[in-house]
Amino acid sequence: MTTTGEDHATVRGGPWWWTRWRSAALDVGLAVASAVECAFEGIRFARDAGIPPAAGIVFGVLAGSALLVRRQWPIAVVLVSIAITPAQMGYLMGIVGLYTLAASELPRRIIASLAGMSLVGMLIVMFVRVRQDMAHGGLDLGDWFVPFASITTAIGMTAPPLLLGLYVGARRRLMESLRERADSLERELQLLAERAEERAEWARGEERTRIAREMHDVVAHRVSLMVVHAAALQAVARKDPEKAVKNAALVGDMGRQALTELREMLGVLRSGEGSRRAQQPVPLAAVGMAAAVAASRVVDEGDGPWLSELEELVGQSAAAGMVVALSVEGDVRSYAAEIEQTAYRVVQEALTNVHKHAAGAKTYVRVAHRVSEIAMQVENEPPPELASASSARLPSGGNGLVGMKERVTGLGGVFVSGPTDAGGFRVSAVIPAA
């Protein structure tokens, strides 16, 4: 994490305002070196000023120790170095103070102002000192040497630490910016990963629902008819052996058809991932995708449910003892595989519900081919009490109506189901033809 803002407090490991013990040790070392330098220079200052040398040493030690707070108050350190410049002391403190000031995040105008003050102060002090040294030493190098030496020394002691500090500060800010961007990207990636996991979990749930719906539609109708025929077989086995044989044959046909459809569904589920099973585990989403295309692939192969097979579907229910009538309106035409399969499954599941909940009730199946849509309705009358009492008691999974609604609405259609005023039940669906 970066060392700015709230994260700054979490990375501190040193005393007081230092973030690290190494930084504290460096500042203490610089402060001691500056104090020693200022103490030696304070002896000469005390001699020139006519004060006791001890006072000059104490003054130099106190002034040089200002480097201890250079990270916390860089402006104060630079001001102290400018203030003691006339006393010809604090050169190390001035260089380090300018570097720290330039590397800080203070406004550029403050840095420029203090650097200019330090340059002017150093220029004046060096001008006076070089001139005094030339006068005491009796040197005559010309009038050009004093300003040249003063300007060169002032610039040499001011410009390098200032430029180095500006470079280090810019580089530090750049690194902090890069770290912040990296942290931001990491947080975004983590958020994207969490969202991807949520979407994957949602997709898994959708695929589980789709697989359950496909299995329910493939098996439930056939098995329901088998149970109905088995109940009828049990009722007429002794009274009418010929009819019992016929019902037994129907049960066998229904069982074989159910097994065939189930085998086709499982075969499609396995075929897509069989080649990669030895290399890696099959994700649930891939199984769901296989389940999603299972019915459509069966349709493409010519073995899937078509609207043209509705008469056969109704005939199977009639053979199971249901009084059912089929009526078709409009011009019969072909539709997309998903539309025909969904329409077929809606009628199939509605007839299965009649077998389960209204055995013996008269049922009407209506299909209307319109210009831009196909509509279907399955309505049954109230079941007779005798048939209701002697029904086969088929178990209900509670997913039939839900599955039909999901299929129809998934294609942009409308699905409505509910009891009628006469005491029966009606299932209606309208599916866009495109």
CSV table of C-alpha atoms in Angstrom, one decimal:
chain,number,residue,atom,x,y,z
A,1,MET,CA,0.0,0.0,0.0
A,2,THR,CA,1.1,3.6,-0.4
A,3,THR,CA,2.4,5.8,2.4
A,4,THR,CA,-0.2,8.5,1.8
A,5,GLY,CA,-3.5,9.3,3.5
A,6,GLU,CA,-5.0,6.7,5.8
A,7,ASP,CA,-2.5,4.0,4.9
A,8,HIS,CA,0.4,6.2,6.2
A,9,ALA,CA,-0.4,5.3,9.8
A,10,THR,CA,-0.4,1.6,9.1
A,11,VAL,CA,3.2,1.5,7.7
A,12,ARG,CA,4.9,3.5,10.4
A,13,GLY,CA,7.5,1.6,12.2
A,14,GLY,CA,9.8,4.2,13.7
A,15,PRO,CA,9.6,6.7,16.6
A,16,TRP,CA,7.7,10.0,16.5
A,17,TRP,CA,7.3,11.3,12.9
A,18,TRP,CA,9.7,8.8,11.3
A,19,THR,CA,8.2,6.0,9.3
A,20,ARG,CA,11.3,3.7,9.7
A,21,TRP,CA,14.1,3.3,12.3
A,22,ARG,CA,16.6,3.6,9.4
A,23,SER,CA,15.3,7.1,8.6
A,24,ALA,CA,15.5,8.1,12.3
A,25,ALA,CA,19.1,6.9,12.5
A,26,LEU,CA,20.1,8.8,9.3
A,27,ASP,CA,18.6,12.0,10.6
A,28,VAL,CA,20.2,11.6,14.0
A,29,GLY,CA,23.6,11.0,12.3
A,30,LEU,CA,23.2,14.1,10.1
A,31,ALA,CA,22.1,16.2,13.1
A,32,VAL,CA,25.2,15.1,15.1
A,33,ALA,CA,27.5,15.9,12.1
A,34,SER,CA,25.9,19.3,11.6
A,35,ALA,CA,26.1,20.1,15.3
A,36,VAL,CA,29.8,19.2,15.4
A,37,GLU,CA,30.4,21.3,12.3
A,38,CYS,CA,28.5,24.3,13.7
A,39,ALA,CA,30.3,23.9,17.1
A,40,PHE,CA,33.8,24.2,15.5
A,41,GLU,CA,32.5,27.1,13.4
A,42,GLY,CA,30.9,28.6,16.5
A,43,ILE,CA,34.4,28.9,18.1
A,44,ARG,CA,35.6,31.2,15.3
A,45,PHE,CA,32.3,33.1,15.4
A,46,ALA,CA,32.7,33.7,19.1
A,47,ARG,CA,36.3,34.9,18.7
A,48,ASP,CA,35.2,37.3,15.9
A,49,ALA,CA,32.2,38.5,17.9
A,50,GLY,CA,34.1,38.9,21.2
A,51,ILE,CA,32.0,36.4,23.2
A,52,PRO,CA,33.1,33.4,25.2
A,53,PRO,CA,33.9,30.4,23.0
A,54,ALA,CA,31.5,28.2,25.1
A,55,ALA,CA,28.6,30.4,24.0
A,56,GLY,CA,29.6,30.0,20.4
A,57,ILE,CA,29.9,26.2,20.8
A,58,VAL,CA,26.4,26.0,22.5
A,59,PHE,CA,24.9,28.2,19.8
A,60,GLY,CA,26.5,26.1,17.1
A,61,VAL,CA,25.3,22.8,18.6
A,62,LEU,CA,21.7,24.1,19.0
A,63,ALA,CA,21.6,25.4,15.5
A,64,GLY,CA,23.2,22.3,13.9
A,65,SER,CA,20.8,20.0,15.7
A,66,ALA,CA,17.9,21.5,13.7
A,67,LEU,CA,18.5,18.8,11.1
A,68,LEU,CA,16.8,16.4,13.5
A,69,VAL,CA,13.4,17.8,12.4
A,70,ARG,CA,14.2,18.1,8.7
A,71,ARG,CA,11.5,15.6,7.6
A,72,GLN,CA,8.8,17.1,9.8
A,73,TRP,CA,9.6,20.9,9.3
A,74,PRO,CA,11.9,21.4,6.3
A,75,ILE,CA,11.0,25.1,6.1
A,76,ALA,CA,12.2,25.7,9.6
A,77,VAL,CA,15.5,24.0,8.9
A,78,VAL,CA,16.1,26.1,5.8
A,79,LEU,CA,15.2,29.3,7.6
A,80,VAL,CA,17.7,28.4,10.5
A,81,SER,CA,20.4,27.7,7.9
A,82,ILE,CA,19.7,31.1,6.2
A,83,ALA,CA,19.7,32.8,9.6
A,84,ILE,CA,23.1,31.5,10.7
A,85,THR,CA,24.7,32.0,7.2
A,86,PRO,CA,26.1,35.5,8.2
A,87,ALA,CA,27.9,33.7,11.0
A,88,GLN,CA,29.6,31.5,8.4
A,89,MET,CA,28.3,28.3,9.8
A,90,GLY,CA,25.7,25.6,9.0
A,91,TYR,CA,26.9,24.7,5.4
A,92,LEU,CA,26.0,21.0,5.8
A,93,MET,CA,22.6,22.0,7.3
A,94,GLY,CA,21.9,24.4,4.4
A,95,ILE,CA,22.7,21.7,1.8
A,96,VAL,CA,20.7,19.0,3.5
A,97,GLY,CA,17.9,21.4,4.3
A,98,LEU,CA,17.6,22.5,0.6
A,99,TYR,CA,17.5,18.9,-0.5
A,100,THR,CA,14.8,18.0,1.9
A,101,LEU,CA,12.8,21.0,1.1
A,102,ALA,CA,12.9,20.3,-2.7
A,103,ALA,CA,12.0,16.7,-2.2
A,104,SER,CA,9.0,17.5,-0.1
A,105,GLU,CA,5.5,18.0,-1.4
A,106,LEU,CA,5.4,21.7,-0.6
A,107,PRO,CA,4.2,24.2,-3.3
A,108,ARG,CA,6.9,25.1,-5.8
A,109,ARG,CA,6.6,28.8,-5.1
A,110,ILE,CA,7.6,28.3,-1.4
A,111,ILE,CA,10.6,26.1,-2.5
A,112,ALA,CA,11.7,28.7,-5.0
A,113,SER,CA,11.4,31.5,-2.5
A,114,LEU,CA,13.4,29.8,0.1
A,115,ALA,CA,16.0,28.6,-2.4
A,116,GLY,CA,16.4,32.1,-3.7
A,117,MET,CA,16.8,33.5,-0.2
A,118,SER,CA,19.4,30.8,0.6
A,119,LEU,CA,21.3,31.7,-2.7
A,120,VAL,CA,21.3,35.4,-2.0
A,121,GLY,CA,22.4,34.9,1.6
A,122,MET,CA,25.2,32.5,0.5
A,123,LEU,CA,26.3,34.9,-2.2
A,124,ILE,CA,26.6,37.9,0.1
A,125,VAL,CA,28.4,35.9,2.8
A,126,MET,CA,30.8,34.4,0.3
A,127,PHE,CA,31.5,37.8,-1.3
A,128,VAL,CA,32.4,39.2,2.1
A,129,ARG,CA,34.4,36.2,3.2
A,130,VAL,CA,36.5,35.9,-0.1
A,131,ARG,CA,37.1,39.6,0.0
A,132,GLN,CA,38.3,39.5,3.6
A,133,ASP,CA,40.5,36.5,2.9
A,134,MET,CA,42.1,38.2,-0.1
A,135,ALA,CA,42.7,41.3,2.0
A,136,HIS,CA,44.2,39.4,4.9
A,137,GLY,CA,46.4,37.3,2.6
A,138,GLY,CA,47.6,40.1,0.5
A,139,LEU,CA,46.4,38.5,-2.7
A,140,ASP,CA,45.7,40.6,-5.8
A,141,LEU,CA,43.8,38.4,-8.3
A,142,GLY,CA,41.8,41.2,-9.9
A,143,ASP,CA,38.4,42.7,-9.4
A,144,TRP,CA,36.7,39.8,-11.3
A,145,PHE,CA,37.8,37.1,-8.9
A,146,VAL,CA,35.7,38.1,-5.9
A,147,PRO,CA,32.3,38.1,-7.7
A,148,PHE,CA,33.2,35.0,-9.7
A,149,ALA,CA,34.2,33.0,-6.6
A,150,SER,CA,31.1,34.2,-4.7
A,151,ILE,CA,28.7,33.3,-7.5
A,152,THR,CA,30.3,30.0,-8.2
A,153,THR,CA,30.4,28.9,-4.6
A,154,ALA,CA,26.8,30.1,-3.9
A,155,ILE,CA,25.4,28.3,-7.0
A,156,GLY,CA,27.5,25.2,-6.2
A,157,MET,CA,26.1,24.9,-2.7
A,158,THR,CA,22.5,25.7,-3.7
A,159,ALA,CA,21.8,24.3,-7.1
A,160,PRO,CA,23.0,20.7,-6.7
A,161,PRO,CA,21.0,19.8,-3.6
A,162,LEU,CA,18.0,21.7,-5.0
A,163,LEU,CA,18.0,19.9,-8.3
A,164,LEU,CA,18.7,16.5,-6.6
A,165,GLY,CA,15.8,17.1,-4.2
A,166,LEU,CA,13.4,18.0,-7.0
A,167,TYR,CA,14.4,14.8,-8.9
A,168,VAL,CA,14.0,12.6,-5.9
A,169,GLY,CA,10.7,14.2,-4.9
A,170,ALA,CA,9.3,13.8,-8.5
A,171,ARG,CA,10.5,10.2,-8.6
A,172,ARG,CA,9.0,9.5,-5.2
A,173,ARG,CA,5.6,10.9,-6.2
A,174,LEU,CA,5.7,8.9,-9.4
A,175,MET,CA,6.4,5.7,-7.5
A,176,GLU,CA,3.6,6.5,-5.1
A,177,SER,CA,1.3,7.2,-8.0
A,178,LEU,CA,2.2,3.9,-9.6
A,179,ARG,CA,1.6,2.1,-6.3
A,180,GLU,CA,-1.7,3.7,-6.0
A,181,ARG,CA,-2.6,2.8,-9.5
A,182,ALA,CA,-1.5,-0.8,-8.9
A,183,ASP,CA,-3.5,-0.9,-5.7
A,184,SER,CA,-6.5,0.5,-7.5
A,185,LEU,CA,-6.1,-2.1,-10.3
A,186,GLU,CA,-5.8,-4.8,-7.7
A,187,ARG,CA,-9.0,-3.7,-6.1
A,188,GLU,CA,-10.7,-3.5,-9.4
A,189,LEU,CA,-9.5,-7.0,-10.4
A,190,GLN,CA,-10.7,-8.3,-7.0
A,191,LEU,CA,-14.1,-6.7,-7.5
A,192,LEU,CA,-14.2,-8.2,-11.1
A,193,ALA,CA,-13.3,-11.6,-9.7
A,194,GLU,CA,-16.0,-11.4,-7.1
A,195,ARG,CA,-18.5,-10.3,-9.7
A,196,ALA,CA,-17.4,-13.1,-12.0
A,197,GLU,CA,-17.8,-15.6,-9.2
A,198,GLU,CA,-21.3,-14.3,-8.6
A,199,ARG,CA,-22.1,-14.5,-12.3
A,200,ALA,CA,-20.7,-18.1,-12.4
A,201,GLU,CA,-22.8,-19.0,-9.3
A,202,TRP,CA,-25.9,-17.6,-11.0
A,203,ALA,CA,-25.0,-19.5,-14.2
A,204,ARG,CA,-24.6,-22.7,-12.2
A,205,GLY,CA,-28.1,-22.2,-10.8
A,206,GLU,CA,-29.5,-21.5,-14.2
A,207,GLU,CA,-27.9,-24.6,-15.6
A,208,ARG,CA,-29.2,-26.7,-12.8
A,209,THR,CA,-32.7,-25.4,-13.4
A,210,ARG,CA,-32.3,-26.0,-17.2
A,211,ILE,CA,-31.0,-29.6,-16.7
A,212,ALA,CA,-33.9,-30.3,-14.3
A,213,ARG,CA,-36.4,-28.9,-16.7
A,214,GLU,CA,-35.0,-30.9,-19.6
A,215,MET,CA,-35.1,-34.2,-17.6
A,216,HIS,CA,-38.5,-33.5,-16.3
A,217,ASP,CA,-40.0,-32.8,-19.8
A,218,VAL,CA,-38.3,-35.8,-21.3
A,219,VAL,CA,-39.3,-38.4,-18.7
A,220,ALA,CA,-42.3,-37.2,-16.8
A,221,HIS,CA,-44.9,-37.5,-19.5
A,222,ARG,CA,-43.9,-41.0,-20.5
A,223,VAL,CA,-43.6,-42.3,-17.0
A,224,SER,CA,-47.0,-40.7,-16.1
A,225,LEU,CA,-48.6,-42.5,-19.0
A,226,MET,CA,-47.0,-45.7,-17.9
A,227,VAL,CA,-48.4,-45.4,-14.4
A,228,VAL,CA,-51.9,-44.7,-15.8
A,229,HIS,CA,-51.7,-47.7,-18.1
A,230,ALA,CA,-50.4,-49.9,-15.2
A,231,ALA,CA,-53.3,-48.8,-13.1
A,232,ALA,CA,-55.7,-49.6,-15.9
A,233,LEU,CA,-54.0,-53.0,-16.4
A,234,GLN,CA,-54.4,-53.8,-12.7
A,235,ALA,CA,-58.1,-53.0,-12.9
A,236,VAL,CA,-58.9,-55.1,-16.0
A,237,ALA,CA,-56.4,-57.9,-15.7
A,238,ARG,CA,-59.0,-60.5,-14.6
A,239,LYS,CA,-62.1,-59.1,-16.3
A,240,ASP,CA,-60.8,-58.4,-19.8
A,241,PRO,CA,-57.5,-60.2,-20.5
A,242,GLU,CA,-57.4,-59.0,-24.1
A,243,LYS,CA,-57.5,-55.4,-23.0
A,244,ALA,CA,-55.0,-56.1,-20.3
A,245,VAL,CA,-52.6,-57.4,-22.9
A,246,LYS,CA,-53.2,-54.3,-25.0
A,247,ASN,CA,-52.4,-52.1,-21.9
A,248,ALA,CA,-49.3,-54.1,-21.1
A,249,ALA,CA,-48.1,-53.5,-24.7
A,250,LEU,CA,-48.7,-49.8,-24.3
A,251,VAL,CA,-46.8,-49.8,-21.0
A,252,GLY,CA,-43.9,-51.4,-22.7
A,253,ASP,CA,-43.9,-49.0,-25.6
A,254,MET,CA,-44.1,-46.0,-23.2
A,255,GLY,CA,-41.1,-47.4,-21.2
A,256,ARG,CA,-39.0,-47.9,-24.3
A,257,GLN,CA,-39.8,-44.4,-25.6
A,258,ALA,CA,-38.9,-43.0,-22.2
A,259,LEU,CA,-35.6,-44.9,-22.1
A,260,THR,CA,-34.9,-43.8,-25.7
A,261,GLU,CA,-35.5,-40.1,-25.0
A,262,LEU,CA,-33.5,-40.4,-21.7
A,263,ARG,CA,-30.6,-42.1,-23.5
A,264,GLU,CA,-30.6,-39.5,-26.2
A,265,MET,CA,-30.4,-36.7,-23.6
A,266,LEU,CA,-27.6,-38.3,-21.6
A,267,GLY,CA,-25.7,-39.1,-24.8
A,268,VAL,CA,-25.8,-35.5,-25.9
A,269,LEU,CA,-24.7,-34.4,-22.4
A,270,ARG,CA,-21.7,-36.8,-22.5
A,271,SER,CA,-20.6,-36.3,-26.1
A,272,GLY,CA,-19.6,-32.6,-25.8
A,273,GLU,CA,-17.1,-33.3,-23.0
A,274,GLY,CA,-16.0,-36.9,-23.4
A,275,SER,CA,-12.8,-36.0,-25.2
A,276,ARG,CA,-11.6,-33.7,-22.4
A,277,ARG,CA,-12.7,-35.8,-19.4
A,278,ALA,CA,-9.3,-37.3,-18.9
A,279,GLN,CA,-7.5,-33.9,-19.1
A,280,GLN,CA,-9.6,-31.8,-16.7
A,281,PRO,CA,-12.8,-31.9,-14.7
A,282,VAL,CA,-16.0,-31.0,-16.5
A,283,PRO,CA,-17.4,-27.7,-15.1
A,284,LEU,CA,-21.1,-27.6,-14.3
A,285,ALA,CA,-21.6,-24.8,-16.8
A,286,ALA,CA,-20.4,-27.1,-19.6
A,287,VAL,CA,-22.8,-29.7,-18.6
A,288,GLY,CA,-25.5,-27.1,-18.6
A,289,MET,CA,-24.6,-26.0,-22.0
A,290,ALA,CA,-24.8,-29.5,-23.2
A,291,ALA,CA,-28.2,-29.9,-21.6
A,292,ALA,CA,-29.3,-26.6,-23.2
A,293,VAL,CA,-28.4,-27.9,-26.7
A,294,ALA,CA,-29.6,-31.4,-26.1
A,295,ALA,CA,-33.2,-30.9,-27.2
A,296,SER,CA,-32.2,-28.7,-30.1
A,297,ARG,CA,-29.7,-31.3,-31.3
A,298,VAL,CA,-32.3,-34.1,-31.0
A,299,VAL,CA,-34.6,-31.9,-33.1
A,300,ASP,CA,-31.9,-31.4,-35.7
A,301,GLU,CA,-31.4,-35.1,-36.0
A,302,GLY,CA,-35.1,-35.6,-36.7
A,303,ASP,CA,-35.9,-37.4,-33.4
A,304,GLY,CA,-37.1,-34.4,-31.4
A,305,PRO,CA,-40.6,-33.3,-30.7
A,306,TRP,CA,-42.4,-31.4,-33.5
A,307,LEU,CA,-45.8,-29.8,-33.7
A,308,SER,CA,-46.7,-32.3,-36.3
A,309,GLU,CA,-46.5,-35.0,-33.6
A,310,LEU,CA,-49.2,-33.4,-31.5
A,311,GLU,CA,-51.8,-35.9,-32.8
A,312,GLU,CA,-49.7,-38.8,-31.7
A,313,LEU,CA,-49.2,-37.1,-28.3
A,314,VAL,CA,-52.9,-36.6,-27.9
A,315,GLY,CA,-53.5,-40.2,-29.1
A,316,GLN,CA,-51.3,-41.6,-26.4
A,317,SER,CA,-53.3,-39.7,-23.7
A,318,ALA,CA,-56.5,-41.0,-25.3
A,319,ALA,CA,-55.2,-44.5,-25.2
A,320,ALA,CA,-54.5,-44.1,-21.5
A,321,GLY,CA,-58.2,-43.4,-21.0
A,322,MET,CA,-58.4,-39.6,-21.3
A,323,VAL,CA,-61.2,-38.1,-23.2
A,324,VAL,CA,-59.2,-35.5,-25.2
A,325,ALA,CA,-60.0,-33.4,-28.3
A,326,LEU,CA,-57.5,-31.6,-30.5
A,327,SER,CA,-58.3,-28.6,-32.7
A,328,VAL,CA,-55.9,-26.7,-34.9
A,329,GLU,CA,-56.7,-23.3,-36.4
A,330,GLY,CA,-54.9,-21.3,-39.0
A,331,ASP,CA,-52.4,-22.4,-41.7
A,332,VAL,CA,-50.0,-25.0,-40.4
A,333,ARG,CA,-46.4,-24.1,-41.1
A,334,SER,CA,-43.0,-24.9,-39.7
A,335,TYR,CA,-41.2,-22.8,-37.0
A,336,ALA,CA,-37.8,-22.6,-35.5
A,337,ALA,CA,-36.7,-25.7,-33.6
A,338,GLU,CA,-36.9,-23.9,-30.2
A,339,ILE,CA,-40.4,-22.7,-30.8
A,340,GLU,CA,-41.8,-26.0,-32.0
A,341,GLN,CA,-40.1,-27.9,-29.1
A,342,THR,CA,-41.4,-25.4,-26.5
A,343,ALA,CA,-45.0,-25.5,-27.9
A,344,TYR,CA,-44.9,-29.3,-27.9
A,345,ARG,CA,-43.5,-29.5,-24.3
A,346,VAL,CA,-46.2,-27.1,-23.1
A,347,VAL,CA,-49.0,-29.3,-24.4
A,348,GLN,CA,-47.2,-32.4,-23.2
A,349,GLU,CA,-46.7,-31.1,-19.7
A,350,ALA,CA,-50.3,-29.8,-19.5
A,351,LEU,CA,-51.6,-33.3,-20.5
A,352,THR,CA,-49.4,-34.9,-17.9
A,353,ASN,CA,-50.8,-32.6,-15.2
A,354,VAL,CA,-54.3,-33.7,-16.3
A,355,HIS,CA,-53.3,-37.3,-15.8
A,356,LYS,CA,-51.9,-36.5,-12.4
A,357,HIS,CA,-54.6,-34.2,-11.0
A,358,ALA,CA,-57.7,-34.7,-13.0
A,359,ALA,CA,-57.9,-38.3,-14.2
A,360,GLY,CA,-60.9,-38.9,-16.3
A,361,ALA,CA,-61.6,-35.3,-17.0
A,362,LYS,CA,-62.5,-34.3,-20.5
A,363,THR,CA,-59.7,-32.2,-22.0
A,364,TYR,CA,-59.5,-29.8,-25.0
A,365,VAL,CA,-56.3,-29.0,-26.8
A,366,ARG,CA,-56.4,-26.0,-29.1
A,367,VAL,CA,-53.5,-24.8,-31.3
A,368,ALA,CA,-53.8,-21.6,-33.3
A,369,HIS,CA,-51.3,-20.6,-36.0
A,370,ARG,CA,-51.4,-16.8,-36.4
A,371,VAL,CA,-49.4,-14.4,-38.5
A,372,SER,CA,-46.7,-13.6,-36.0
A,373,GLU,CA,-47.3,-16.0,-33.2
A,374,ILE,CA,-48.5,-19.5,-32.2
A,375,ALA,CA,-50.9,-19.9,-29.4
A,376,MET,CA,-51.9,-23.1,-27.6
A,377,GLN,CA,-54.4,-23.9,-24.8
A,378,VAL,CA,-55.0,-27.0,-22.8
A,379,GLU,CA,-58.2,-26.9,-20.7
A,380,ASN,CA,-59.8,-29.7,-18.8
A,381,GLU,CA,-63.2,-30.0,-17.2
A,382,PRO,CA,-63.7,-30.9,-13.6
A,383,PRO,CA,-62.8,-34.6,-13.0
A,384,PRO,CA,-65.6,-37.0,-12.2
A,385,GLU,CA,-65.6,-38.1,-8.6
A,386,LEU,CA,-65.4,-41.8,-9.4
A,387,ALA,CA,-62.3,-41.2,-11.6
A,388,SER,CA,-60.8,-38.9,-9.1
A,389,ALA,CA,-61.2,-41.4,-6.3
A,390,SER,CA,-59.7,-44.2,-8.3
A,391,SER,CA,-56.8,-42.3,-9.9
A,392,ALA,CA,-53.3,-43.7,-10.0
A,393,ARG,CA,-52.1,-41.1,-7.5
A,394,LEU,CA,-49.2,-39.9,-9.6
A,395,PRO,CA,-46.6,-37.9,-7.5
A,396,SER,CA,-46.2,-34.3,-8.4
A,397,GLY,CA,-42.7,-32.7,-8.6
A,398,GLY,CA,-44.2,-29.2,-8.5
A,399,ASN,CA,-42.0,-28.1,-11.4
A,400,GLY,CA,-44.3,-28.5,-14.4
A,401,LEU,CA,-45.9,-25.1,-14.5
A,402,VAL,CA,-42.7,-23.4,-13.5
A,403,GLY,CA,-40.8,-25.2,-16.3
A,404,MET,CA,-43.5,-24.3,-18.9
A,405,LYS,CA,-43.4,-20.6,-17.9
A,406,GLU,CA,-39.6,-20.5,-18.0
A,407,ARG,CA,-39.6,-22.0,-21.5
A,408,VAL,CA,-42.3,-19.7,-22.9
A,409,THR,CA,-41.0,-16.5,-21.3
A,410,GLY,CA,-37.4,-17.4,-22.4
A,411,LEU,CA,-38.7,-17.1,-26.0
A,412,GLY,CA,-40.4,-13.7,-25.3
A,413,GLY,CA,-43.9,-15.3,-25.0
A,414,VAL,CA,-46.7,-15.1,-22.5
A,415,PHE,CA,-47.8,-18.0,-20.2
A,416,VAL,CA,-50.9,-18.0,-18.1
A,417,SER,CA,-52.3,-20.9,-16.0
A,418,GLY,CA,-55.0,-21.2,-13.4
A,419,PRO,CA,-58.4,-22.8,-12.5
A,420,THR,CA,-61.5,-22.1,-14.6
A,421,ASP,CA,-64.9,-20.9,-13.3
A,422,ALA,CA,-66.3,-24.3,-14.1
A,423,GLY,CA,-63.9,-26.0,-11.7
A,424,GLY,CA,-61.4,-27.2,-14.3
A,425,PHE,CA,-57.9,-26.0,-15.1
A,426,ARG,CA,-56.6,-24.0,-18.1
A,427,VAL,CA,-53.0,-23.6,-19.4
A,428,SER,CA,-52.5,-21.0,-22.1
A,429,ALA,CA,-49.3,-19.9,-23.9
A,430,VAL,CA,-48.5,-17.5,-26.8
A,431,ILE,CA,-45.1,-17.7,-28.4
A,432,PRO,CA,-43.7,-15.2,-31.1
A,433,ALA,CA,-43.2,-16.9,-34.4
A,434,ALA,CA,-39.9,-15.1,-35.0
